[in-house]
GROMACS .gro file of C-alpha atoms in nm:
model
  258
    1MET     CA    1   2.882  -4.330  -0.818
    2LYS     CA    2   2.795  -3.972  -0.721
    3LEU     CA    3   2.441  -4.026  -0.849
    4THR     CA    4   2.407  -4.340  -0.634
    5ILE     CA    5   2.528  -4.156  -0.323
    6CYS     CA    6   2.293  -3.863  -0.389
    7LEU     CA    7   1.998  -4.097  -0.435
    8SER     CA    8   2.088  -4.284  -0.114
    9ILE     CA    9   2.110  -3.961   0.086
   10THR     CA   10   1.780  -3.839  -0.060
   11LEU     CA   11   1.611  -4.166   0.032
   12LEU     CA   12   1.754  -4.151   0.385
   13LEU     CA   13   1.628  -3.796   0.432
   14MET     CA   14   1.283  -3.904   0.317
   15VAL     CA   15   1.265  -4.211   0.542
   16ALA     CA   16   1.429  -4.069   0.857
   17PRO     CA   17   1.143  -3.833   0.956
   18LEU     CA   18   0.897  -4.121   0.927
   19ALA     CA   19   1.113  -4.349   1.141
   20MET     CA   20   1.160  -4.077   1.402
   21SER     CA   21   0.795  -3.962   1.405
   22ILE     CA   22   0.709  -4.209   1.682
   23GLY     CA   23   0.968  -4.201   1.957
   24PRO     CA   24   1.021  -4.180   2.334
   25GLU     CA   25   0.799  -3.872   2.375
   26GLU     CA   26   0.506  -4.057   2.223
   27PHE     CA   27   0.588  -4.366   2.427
   28LEU     CA   28   0.577  -4.166   2.750
   29ASP     CA   29   0.261  -3.974   2.654
   30GLY     CA   30  -0.009  -4.108   2.886
   31LEU     CA   31   0.202  -4.403   3.007
   32VAL     CA   32   0.053  -4.529   3.335
   33VAL     CA   33   0.242  -4.856   3.393
   34TYR     CA   34   0.545  -5.017   3.234
   35HIS     CA   35   0.663  -5.351   3.373
   36ALA     CA   36   0.953  -5.484   3.167
   37TYR     CA   37   1.006  -5.782   3.403
   38ASP     CA   38   1.379  -5.762   3.337
   39GLU     CA   39   1.480  -5.782   3.704
   40GLY     CA   40   1.540  -6.156   3.671
   41LYS     CA   41   1.521  -6.207   4.047
   42GLY     CA   42   1.328  -6.104   4.355
   43ASP     CA   43   0.959  -6.045   4.413
   44LYS     CA   44   0.921  -5.685   4.295
   45ALA     CA   45   0.839  -5.557   3.947
   46GLU     CA   46   0.976  -5.208   3.883
   47ASP     CA   47   0.743  -4.957   3.719
   48LEU     CA   48   0.944  -4.781   3.450
   49SER     CA   49   0.669  -4.527   3.382
   50GLY     CA   50   0.777  -4.320   3.681
   51ASN     CA   51   0.428  -4.345   3.836
   52LYS     CA   52   0.537  -4.578   4.118
   53HIS     CA   53   0.306  -4.860   4.014
   54GLU     CA   54   0.548  -5.124   4.133
   55GLY     CA   55   0.418  -5.479   4.135
   56VAL     CA   56   0.445  -5.739   4.410
   57ILE     CA   57   0.509  -6.081   4.257
   58ASP     CA   58   0.369  -6.385   4.435
   59ASN     CA   59   0.586  -6.695   4.384
   60PRO     CA   60   0.789  -6.548   4.096
   61LYS     CA   61   0.941  -6.771   3.831
   62TRP     CA   62   1.189  -6.579   3.617
   63VAL     CA   63   1.255  -6.700   3.262
   64ASP     CA   64   1.385  -6.566   2.932
   65GLY     CA   65   1.133  -6.339   2.764
   66LYS     CA   66   1.076  -6.162   2.435
   67PHE     CA   67   1.317  -5.891   2.551
   68GLY     CA   68   1.548  -5.980   2.839
   69LYS     CA   69   1.374  -6.159   3.123
   70ALA     CA   70   1.006  -6.230   3.183
   71LEU     CA   71   0.768  -6.400   3.426
   72GLU     CA   72   0.625  -6.747   3.387
   73PHE     CA   73   0.279  -6.813   3.531
   74GLY     CA   74   0.184  -7.169   3.622
   75GLY     CA   75  -0.189  -7.177   3.557
   76PRO     CA   76  -0.472  -7.251   3.805
   77GLY     CA   77  -0.354  -7.316   4.159
   78SER     CA   78   0.000  -7.195   4.095
   79ASP     CA   79  -0.046  -6.873   4.295
   80VAL     CA   80   0.183  -6.683   4.054
   81PHE     CA   81   0.060  -6.331   3.978
   82VAL     CA   82   0.159  -5.966   3.999
   83THR     CA   83  -0.035  -5.722   4.217
   84VAL     CA   84  -0.031  -5.344   4.178
   85GLU     CA   85  -0.226  -5.155   4.442
   86SER     CA   86  -0.498  -4.932   4.302
   87THR     CA   87  -0.447  -4.562   4.233
   88ALA     CA   88  -0.658  -4.298   4.063
   89LYS     CA   89  -0.440  -4.332   3.751
   90LEU     CA   90  -0.506  -4.706   3.730
   91ASN     CA   91  -0.881  -4.646   3.709
   92VAL     CA   92  -0.864  -4.569   3.340
   93ASP     CA   93  -1.141  -4.493   3.093
   94GLU     CA   94  -0.973  -4.432   2.759
   95PHE     CA   95  -0.675  -4.667   2.758
   96SER     CA   96  -0.437  -4.903   2.578
   97PHE     CA   97  -0.291  -5.223   2.718
   98MET     CA   98  -0.020  -5.434   2.557
   99ALA     CA   99   0.207  -5.726   2.639
  100TRP     CA  100   0.400  -6.011   2.485
  101ILE     CA  101   0.256  -6.348   2.586
  102ASN     CA  102   0.357  -6.709   2.526
  103SER     CA  103   0.067  -6.928   2.633
  104GLU     CA  104   0.100  -7.295   2.718
  105GLU     CA  105  -0.273  -7.360   2.692
  106TRP     CA  106  -0.609  -7.184   2.691
  107GLY     CA  107  -0.824  -7.433   2.883
  108GLY     CA  108  -1.094  -7.247   3.076
  109VAL     CA  109  -1.041  -6.891   3.198
  110ARG     CA  110  -0.679  -6.775   3.173
  111GLN     CA  111  -0.639  -6.413   3.283
  112VAL     CA  112  -0.370  -6.185   3.139
  113VAL     CA  113  -0.475  -5.867   3.320
  114GLY     CA  114  -0.775  -5.761   3.524
  115LYS     CA  115  -0.920  -5.525   3.781
  116SER     CA  116  -1.209  -5.722   3.932
  117VAL     CA  117  -1.410  -5.818   3.624
  118HIS     CA  118  -1.508  -6.162   3.757
  119GLY     CA  119  -1.681  -6.051   4.076
  120GLY     CA  120  -1.391  -6.093   4.319
  121CYS     CA  121  -1.296  -5.825   4.571
  122GLY     CA  122  -1.507  -5.516   4.498
  123GLY     CA  123  -1.718  -5.669   4.223
  124ARG     CA  124  -1.740  -5.640   3.847
  125VAL     CA  125  -1.572  -5.318   3.736
  126GLN     CA  126  -1.315  -5.177   3.493
  127TYR     CA  127  -1.182  -5.425   3.236
  128GLY     CA  128  -1.013  -5.762   3.199
  129VAL     CA  129  -0.835  -5.960   2.928
  130PHE     CA  130  -0.876  -6.338   2.938
  131SER     CA  131  -0.973  -6.656   2.759
  132GLU     CA  132  -1.316  -6.806   2.812
  133GLY     CA  133  -1.532  -7.050   2.620
  134GLY     CA  134  -1.277  -7.104   2.344
  135VAL     CA  135  -1.225  -6.735   2.263
  136PHE     CA  136  -0.997  -6.454   2.379
  137LYS     CA  137  -1.172  -6.141   2.496
  138ILE     CA  138  -1.162  -5.807   2.662
  139ARG     CA  139  -1.446  -5.745   2.903
  140LEU     CA  140  -1.557  -5.388   2.965
  141GLU     CA  141  -1.760  -5.316   3.278
  142THR     CA  142  -1.907  -4.972   3.217
  143GLU     CA  143  -2.164  -4.747   3.379
  144ALA     CA  144  -2.390  -4.831   3.083
  145GLY     CA  145  -2.339  -5.206   3.109
  146ARG     CA  146  -2.102  -5.483   3.010
  147ASN     CA  147  -1.960  -5.569   2.671
  148ASP     CA  148  -1.736  -5.862   2.581
  149ILE     CA  149  -1.534  -5.815   2.262
  150ALA     CA  150  -1.396  -6.152   2.157
  151THR     CA  151  -1.173  -6.301   1.890
  152ASP     CA  152  -0.985  -6.622   1.816
  153LEU     CA  153  -0.738  -6.746   2.076
  154PRO     CA  154  -0.372  -6.652   2.027
  155GLU     CA  155  -0.138  -6.931   1.920
  156THR     CA  156   0.026  -7.137   2.194
  157GLY     CA  157   0.394  -7.221   2.230
  158GLU     CA  158   0.519  -6.897   2.076
  159PHE     CA  159   0.533  -6.528   2.161
  160VAL     CA  160   0.234  -6.328   2.040
  161HIS     CA  161   0.195  -5.956   2.093
  162ILE     CA  162  -0.148  -5.856   2.219
  163ALA     CA  163  -0.281  -5.500   2.236
  164PHE     CA  164  -0.618  -5.354   2.328
  165THR     CA  165  -0.729  -4.994   2.279
  166ASN     CA  166  -1.040  -4.812   2.397
  167ASP     CA  167  -1.108  -4.457   2.276
  168THR     CA  168  -1.433  -4.450   2.483
  169LYS     CA  169  -1.642  -4.527   2.173
  170LYS     CA  170  -1.471  -4.824   2.012
  171THR     CA  171  -1.249  -5.097   2.156
  172LYS     CA  172  -1.002  -5.278   1.931
  173ILE     CA  173  -0.794  -5.595   1.964
  174PHE     CA  174  -0.457  -5.632   1.791
  175TYR     CA  175  -0.238  -5.940   1.741
  176ASP     CA  176   0.122  -5.878   1.639
  177GLY     CA  177   0.032  -5.522   1.542
  178LYS     CA  178  -0.267  -5.611   1.323
  179GLU     CA  179  -0.626  -5.529   1.416
  180VAL     CA  180  -0.829  -5.849   1.451
  181MET     CA  181  -1.150  -5.728   1.616
  182GLU     CA  182  -1.346  -5.413   1.699
  183GLY     CA  183  -1.648  -5.358   1.919
  184ASP     CA  184  -1.850  -5.085   2.086
  185THR     CA  185  -1.761  -4.933   2.422
  186PRO     CA  186  -2.101  -4.899   2.598
  187GLY     CA  187  -2.001  -4.621   2.839
  188LYS     CA  188  -1.752  -4.494   3.094
  189LEU     CA  189  -1.554  -4.764   3.274
  190LYS     CA  190  -1.638  -4.806   3.642
  191ALA     CA  191  -1.371  -4.716   3.897
  192ASN     CA  192  -1.283  -4.896   4.219
  193ASP     CA  193  -1.006  -4.948   4.475
  194ASP     CA  194  -0.929  -5.309   4.388
  195PRO     CA  195  -0.575  -5.397   4.279
  196TRP     CA  196  -0.464  -5.423   3.917
  197ARG     CA  197  -0.337  -5.773   3.852
  198ILE     CA  198  -0.125  -5.942   3.589
  199GLY     CA  199  -0.180  -6.315   3.542
  200GLN     CA  200  -0.491  -6.327   3.759
  201ASP     CA  201  -0.810  -6.143   3.854
  202CYS     CA  202  -0.879  -6.033   4.211
  203GLU     CA  203  -0.948  -6.335   4.436
  204ARG     CA  204  -0.972  -6.575   4.143
  205LEU     CA  205  -0.680  -6.818   4.182
  206ASN     CA  206  -0.843  -7.063   3.941
  207TYR     CA  207  -0.806  -6.808   3.659
  208VAL     CA  208  -0.425  -6.777   3.662
  209PHE     CA  209  -0.256  -6.748   3.321
  210SER     CA  210  -0.051  -7.043   3.198
  211GLY     CA  211   0.267  -6.934   3.022
  212ILE     CA  212   0.503  -6.637   2.991
  213ILE     CA  213   0.415  -6.267   3.009
  214ASP     CA  214   0.662  -5.992   2.918
  215GLU     CA  215   0.672  -5.616   2.853
  216VAL     CA  216   0.344  -5.515   3.019
  217ARG     CA  217   0.232  -5.159   2.946
  218LEU     CA  218  -0.076  -4.948   3.014
  219TRP     CA  219  -0.159  -4.602   2.876
  220ASN     CA  220  -0.447  -4.367   2.953
  221ARG     CA  221  -0.505  -4.301   2.583
  222ALA     CA  222  -0.586  -4.505   2.274
  223LEU     CA  223  -0.269  -4.575   2.078
  224SER     CA  224  -0.269  -4.563   1.700
  225GLU     CA  225  -0.190  -4.874   1.499
  226ASP     CA  226   0.142  -4.718   1.399
  227GLU     CA  227   0.230  -4.661   1.765
  228ILE     CA  228   0.142  -5.020   1.852
  229ASN     CA  229   0.361  -5.152   1.572
  230THR     CA  230   0.649  -4.931   1.682
  231PHE     CA  231   0.628  -4.991   2.057
  232MET     CA  232   0.576  -5.368   2.033
  233GLU     CA  233   0.923  -5.408   1.882
  234GLN     CA  234   1.091  -5.201   2.152
  235GLY     CA  235   1.219  -5.325   2.482
  236VAL     CA  236   1.370  -5.076   2.724
  237ASP     CA  237   1.713  -5.087   2.562
  238ALA     CA  238   1.564  -5.002   2.222
  239LEU     CA  239   1.438  -4.665   2.344
  240SER     CA  240   1.652  -4.353   2.334
  241VAL     CA  241   1.745  -4.305   2.698
  242GLU     CA  242   1.863  -3.949   2.635
  243ALA     CA  243   1.517  -3.843   2.520
  244ALA     CA  244   1.317  -4.071   2.745
  245GLY     CA  245   1.375  -3.865   3.062
  246LYS     CA  246   1.209  -4.031   3.356
  247LEU     CA  247   1.210  -4.367   3.180
  248SER     CA  248   1.588  -4.365   3.151
  249THR     CA  249   1.628  -4.256   3.514
  250THR     CA  250   1.415  -4.544   3.639
  251TRP     CA  251   1.584  -4.791   3.405
  252GLY     CA  252   1.923  -4.673   3.530
  253ARG     CA  253   1.822  -4.751   3.887
  254LEU     CA  254   1.701  -5.094   3.781
  255LYS     CA  255   2.025  -5.184   3.602
  256ALA     CA  256   2.236  -5.053   3.891
  257GLY     CA  257   2.062  -5.296   4.124
  258ARG     CA  258   2.156  -5.601   3.920
   0.00000   0.00000   0.00000
């Protein structure tokens, strides 16, 4: 019995540092936007990063999400999307984007996130994540030219976690924490003053996403695969609020308003 207890304690001591090696400090490192979409009502999306990148939701439809609540987007012509006004921080170069999505269909162009990659508003700049021509892609509009990095479409009718990282040399696509595609980053991403949009690209109402989007996050650094696998399984309540600092403060305000 004593031997069993000793072995259990030894195993716990070995595993605990690994489990705790990626925590709230890493989550907050370089976090630019965090929309949990847990409000469940209203037309504002709180930014839990502390950077005041609140979103204005046009024609919101609140539904159950992967964690808590989420937003449902009605596809082309539905006019459902989230707009975040541009800031210097939103004009990223090195970055990571992730979200949980549950797509109804992938017919045509269905935009998950974008900052004017389809020629609307200020033109073709920054990056966008969308379906097109039977594939799912991230488009990079750089000072050295464009590159589309594409892979198979995510499954429909179920939640799939998508993540994209760009370390300024390579861009990677992850589904449910596993890398599925890698491509070259041609150069530095272009910057502009156009809004950052979820579910649509600027002035492209025919490109609206069809389905549910939840837990939208943007960092100004390339996350590791271990970080992606850790963060994708964490909603706000899964994070240690004591250690999360500004995240817990913002989340406290959000819950108090319910």
